[in-house]
Short mmCIF file of C-alpha atoms in Angstrom, two decimals:
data_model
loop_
_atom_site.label_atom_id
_atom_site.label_comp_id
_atom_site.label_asym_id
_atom_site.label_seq_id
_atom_site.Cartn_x
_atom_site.Cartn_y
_atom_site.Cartn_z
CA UNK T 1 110.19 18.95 10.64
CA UNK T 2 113.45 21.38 10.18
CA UNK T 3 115.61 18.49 10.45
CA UNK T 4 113.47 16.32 7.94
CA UNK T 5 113.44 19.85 5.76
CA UNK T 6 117.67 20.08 6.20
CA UNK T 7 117.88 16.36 4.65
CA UNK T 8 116.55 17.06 1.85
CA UNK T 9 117.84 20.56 1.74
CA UNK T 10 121.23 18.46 1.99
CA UNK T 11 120.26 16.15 -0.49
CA UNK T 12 119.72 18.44 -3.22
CA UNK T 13 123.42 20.13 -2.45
CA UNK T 14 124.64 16.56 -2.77
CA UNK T 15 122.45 16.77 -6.41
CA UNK T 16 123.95 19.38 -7.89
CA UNK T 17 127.54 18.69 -6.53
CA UNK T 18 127.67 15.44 -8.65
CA UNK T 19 130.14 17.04 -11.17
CA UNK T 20 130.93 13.83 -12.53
CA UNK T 21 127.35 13.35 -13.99
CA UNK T 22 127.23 16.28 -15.86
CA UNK T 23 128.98 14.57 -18.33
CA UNK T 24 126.56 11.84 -18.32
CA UNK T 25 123.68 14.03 -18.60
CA UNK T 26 125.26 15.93 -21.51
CA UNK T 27 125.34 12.90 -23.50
CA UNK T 28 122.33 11.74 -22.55
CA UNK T 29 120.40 14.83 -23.55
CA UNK T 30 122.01 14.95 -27.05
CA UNK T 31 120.94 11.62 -28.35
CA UNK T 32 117.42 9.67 -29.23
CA UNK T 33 115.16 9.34 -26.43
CA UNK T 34 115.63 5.64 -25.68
CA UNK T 35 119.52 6.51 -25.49
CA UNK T 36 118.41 9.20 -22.93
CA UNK T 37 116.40 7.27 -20.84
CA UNK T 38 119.24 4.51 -20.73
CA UNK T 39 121.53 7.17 -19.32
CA UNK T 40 119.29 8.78 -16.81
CA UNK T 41 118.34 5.81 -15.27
CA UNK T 42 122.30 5.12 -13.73
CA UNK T 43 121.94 8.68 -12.77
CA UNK T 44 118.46 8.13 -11.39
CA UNK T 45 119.79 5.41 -9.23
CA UNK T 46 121.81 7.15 -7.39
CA UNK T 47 119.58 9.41 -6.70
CA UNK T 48 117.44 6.67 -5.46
CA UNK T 49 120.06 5.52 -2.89
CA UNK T 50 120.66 8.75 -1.52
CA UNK T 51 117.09 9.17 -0.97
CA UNK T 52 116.74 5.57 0.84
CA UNK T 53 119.08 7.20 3.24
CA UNK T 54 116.91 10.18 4.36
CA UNK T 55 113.86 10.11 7.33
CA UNK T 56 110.67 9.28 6.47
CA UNK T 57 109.12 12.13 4.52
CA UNK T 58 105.53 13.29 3.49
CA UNK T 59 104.16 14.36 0.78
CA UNK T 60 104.03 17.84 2.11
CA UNK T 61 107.64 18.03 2.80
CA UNK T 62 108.06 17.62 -0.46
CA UNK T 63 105.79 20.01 -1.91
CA UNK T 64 107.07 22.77 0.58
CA UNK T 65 111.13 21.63 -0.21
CA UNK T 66 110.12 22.60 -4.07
CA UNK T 67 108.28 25.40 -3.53
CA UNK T 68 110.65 26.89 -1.16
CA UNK T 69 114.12 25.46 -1.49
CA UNK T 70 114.80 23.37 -4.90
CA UNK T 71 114.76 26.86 -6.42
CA UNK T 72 118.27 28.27 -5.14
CA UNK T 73 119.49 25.82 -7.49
CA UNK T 74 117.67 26.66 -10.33
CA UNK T 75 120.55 28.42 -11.94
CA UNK T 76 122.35 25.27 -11.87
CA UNK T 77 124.06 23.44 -15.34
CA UNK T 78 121.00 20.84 -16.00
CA UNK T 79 118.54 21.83 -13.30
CA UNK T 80 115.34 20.43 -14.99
CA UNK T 81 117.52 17.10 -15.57
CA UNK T 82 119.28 16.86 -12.00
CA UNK T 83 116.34 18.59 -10.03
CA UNK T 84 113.57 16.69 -11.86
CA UNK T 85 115.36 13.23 -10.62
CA UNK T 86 115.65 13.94 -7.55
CA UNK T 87 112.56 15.34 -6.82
CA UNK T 88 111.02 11.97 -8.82
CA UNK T 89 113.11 10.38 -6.46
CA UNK T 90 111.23 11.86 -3.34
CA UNK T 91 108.27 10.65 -5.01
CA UNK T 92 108.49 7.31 -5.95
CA UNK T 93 110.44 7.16 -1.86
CA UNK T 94 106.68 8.39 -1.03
CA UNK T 95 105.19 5.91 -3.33
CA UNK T 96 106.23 2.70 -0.32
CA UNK T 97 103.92 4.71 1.82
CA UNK T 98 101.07 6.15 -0.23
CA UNK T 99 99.44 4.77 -3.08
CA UNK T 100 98.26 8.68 -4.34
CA UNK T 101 99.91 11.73 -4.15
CA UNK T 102 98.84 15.19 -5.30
CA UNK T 103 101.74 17.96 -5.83
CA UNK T 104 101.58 21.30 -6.34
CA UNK T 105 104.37 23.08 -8.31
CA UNK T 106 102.43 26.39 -9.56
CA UNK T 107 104.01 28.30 -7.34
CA UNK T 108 107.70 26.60 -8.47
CA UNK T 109 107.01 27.15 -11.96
CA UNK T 110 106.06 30.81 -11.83
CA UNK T 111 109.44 31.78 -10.07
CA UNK T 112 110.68 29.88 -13.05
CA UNK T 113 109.25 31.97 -15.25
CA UNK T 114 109.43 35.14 -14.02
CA UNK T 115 113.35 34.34 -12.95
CA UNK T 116 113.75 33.04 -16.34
CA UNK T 117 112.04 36.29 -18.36
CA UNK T 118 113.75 38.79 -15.97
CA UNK T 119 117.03 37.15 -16.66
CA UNK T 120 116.50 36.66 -20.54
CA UNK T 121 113.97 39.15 -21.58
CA UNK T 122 112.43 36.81 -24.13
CA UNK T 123 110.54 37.92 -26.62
CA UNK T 124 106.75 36.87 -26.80
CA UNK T 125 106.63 34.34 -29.66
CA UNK T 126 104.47 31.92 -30.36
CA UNK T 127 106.77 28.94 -30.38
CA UNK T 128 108.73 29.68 -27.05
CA UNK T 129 105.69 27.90 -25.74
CA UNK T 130 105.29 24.73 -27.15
CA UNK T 131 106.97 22.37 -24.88
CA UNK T 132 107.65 23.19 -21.66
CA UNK T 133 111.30 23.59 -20.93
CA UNK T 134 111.39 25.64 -17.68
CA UNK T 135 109.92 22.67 -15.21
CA UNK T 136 111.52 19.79 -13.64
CA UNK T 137 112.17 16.95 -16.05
CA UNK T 138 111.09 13.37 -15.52
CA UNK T 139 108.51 13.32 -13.03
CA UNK T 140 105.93 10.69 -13.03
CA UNK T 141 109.15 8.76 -14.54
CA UNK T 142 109.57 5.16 -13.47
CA UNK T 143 105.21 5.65 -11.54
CA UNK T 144 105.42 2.38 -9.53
CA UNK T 145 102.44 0.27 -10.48
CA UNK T 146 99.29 0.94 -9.17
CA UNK T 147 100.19 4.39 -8.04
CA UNK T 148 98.66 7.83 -9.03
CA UNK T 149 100.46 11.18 -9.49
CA UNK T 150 98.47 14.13 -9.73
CA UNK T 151 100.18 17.00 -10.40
CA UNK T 152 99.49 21.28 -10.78
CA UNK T 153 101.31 22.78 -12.74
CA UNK T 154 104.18 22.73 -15.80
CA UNK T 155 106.03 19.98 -15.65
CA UNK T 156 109.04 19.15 -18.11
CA UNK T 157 110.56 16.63 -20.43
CA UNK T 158 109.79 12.66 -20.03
CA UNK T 159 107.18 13.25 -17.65
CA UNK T 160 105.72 9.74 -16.94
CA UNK T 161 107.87 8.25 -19.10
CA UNK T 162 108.03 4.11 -18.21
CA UNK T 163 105.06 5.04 -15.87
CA UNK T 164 104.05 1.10 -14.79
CA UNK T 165 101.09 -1.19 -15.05
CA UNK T 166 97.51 0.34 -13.86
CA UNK T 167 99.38 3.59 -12.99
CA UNK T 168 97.90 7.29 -13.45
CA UNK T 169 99.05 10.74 -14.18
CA UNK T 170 97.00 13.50 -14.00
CA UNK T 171 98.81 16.75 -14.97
CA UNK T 172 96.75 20.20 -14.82
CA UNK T 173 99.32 22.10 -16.58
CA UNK T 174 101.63 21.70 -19.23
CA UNK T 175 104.29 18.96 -20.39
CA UNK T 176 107.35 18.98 -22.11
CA UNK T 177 108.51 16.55 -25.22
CA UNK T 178 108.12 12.76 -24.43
CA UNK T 179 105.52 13.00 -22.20
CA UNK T 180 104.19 9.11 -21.14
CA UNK T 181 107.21 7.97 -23.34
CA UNK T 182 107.25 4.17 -23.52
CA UNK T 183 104.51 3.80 -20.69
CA UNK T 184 102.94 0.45 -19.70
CA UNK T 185 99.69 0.10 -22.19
CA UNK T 186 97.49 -0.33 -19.13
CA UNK T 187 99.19 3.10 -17.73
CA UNK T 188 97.00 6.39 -18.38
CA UNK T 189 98.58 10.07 -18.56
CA UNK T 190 96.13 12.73 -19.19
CA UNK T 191 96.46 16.23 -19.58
CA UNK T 192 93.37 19.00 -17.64
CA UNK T 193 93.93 22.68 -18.84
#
């Protein structure tokens, strides 16, 4: 288990050490959403790779590696971009095993928050919360067919966006902008509380 936990402790380092894509991921988030997606996806892959290279993992590890460790790098240029990937990444690497998977990230996104508000000291107003734009992006992205996500908690931009055929996200929380973008008609997303 700690050596399973340092892999992907060691992947996320390797995450946020890809300088190189910053650039990518600065144009990408400045343009239409298509444009965007066409740009994550090269990031994405690599992602993918580096994940492919890891131990088997469980859905568990992963809920425990967000809760507990994806957050040091919170502060990082693009987190919800570069952490959302990667942690999709984990996923859809879980998705060859399992054919559902149910993630908790309440905890995650209240040490968000609160790190967020303590460091800004935001003002309560009524349109800081209409998208979400404290979670990771891009989860559910790329939901293998068949498959179903369930997830607690906030989760951010693109979620489920190019989800495939017969897949399923459930989200109890909230969702950023593009949520189910360009999903397979036969794909459902819904939104509990």
């Amino acid at each position: 288990m700690v050596k399973l936990l340092t892999d992907l402790i060691d992947g996320a380092r390797e995450v946020f050490r890809f300088r190189e894509l910053l650039s990518d991921v600065v144009m990408a988030t400045i343009d239409t959403p298509d444009y965007i997606l066409d740009k994550v996806f090269l990031i994405y892959e690599d992602f993918v790779e580096l994940v492919e290279t890891m131990r088997p993992i469980t859905p568990g590890d992963v809920t425990k590696f967000v809760n507990a460790e994806l957050l040091k790098y919170s502060d990082q240029p693009f987190f919800p971009v570069l952490g959302g990937l990667y942690v999709n990444a984990l996923l859809n690497k879980l998705f060859q095993s399992y054919d559902s998977l149910e993630i908790d990230l309440t905890d995650f996104c209240g040490s968000i928050l609160e790190n967020a508000e303590n460091e800004s000291k935001i003002a309560d107003d009524s349109d800081y919360y209409e998208y979400v734009g404290f979670s990771l992006d891009f989860i559910g992205y790329l939901l293998p067919d068949k498959k179903k996500l369930v997830i607690h908690g906030a989760v951010g931009d693109f979620a489920g966006a190019l989800m495939g055929e017969n897949a399923v996200f459930e989200l109890y929380g909230l969702h950023g902008r593009y949520a189910a973008y360009e999903k397979h008609p036969s794909a459902q997303f819904s939104v509990e509380g």
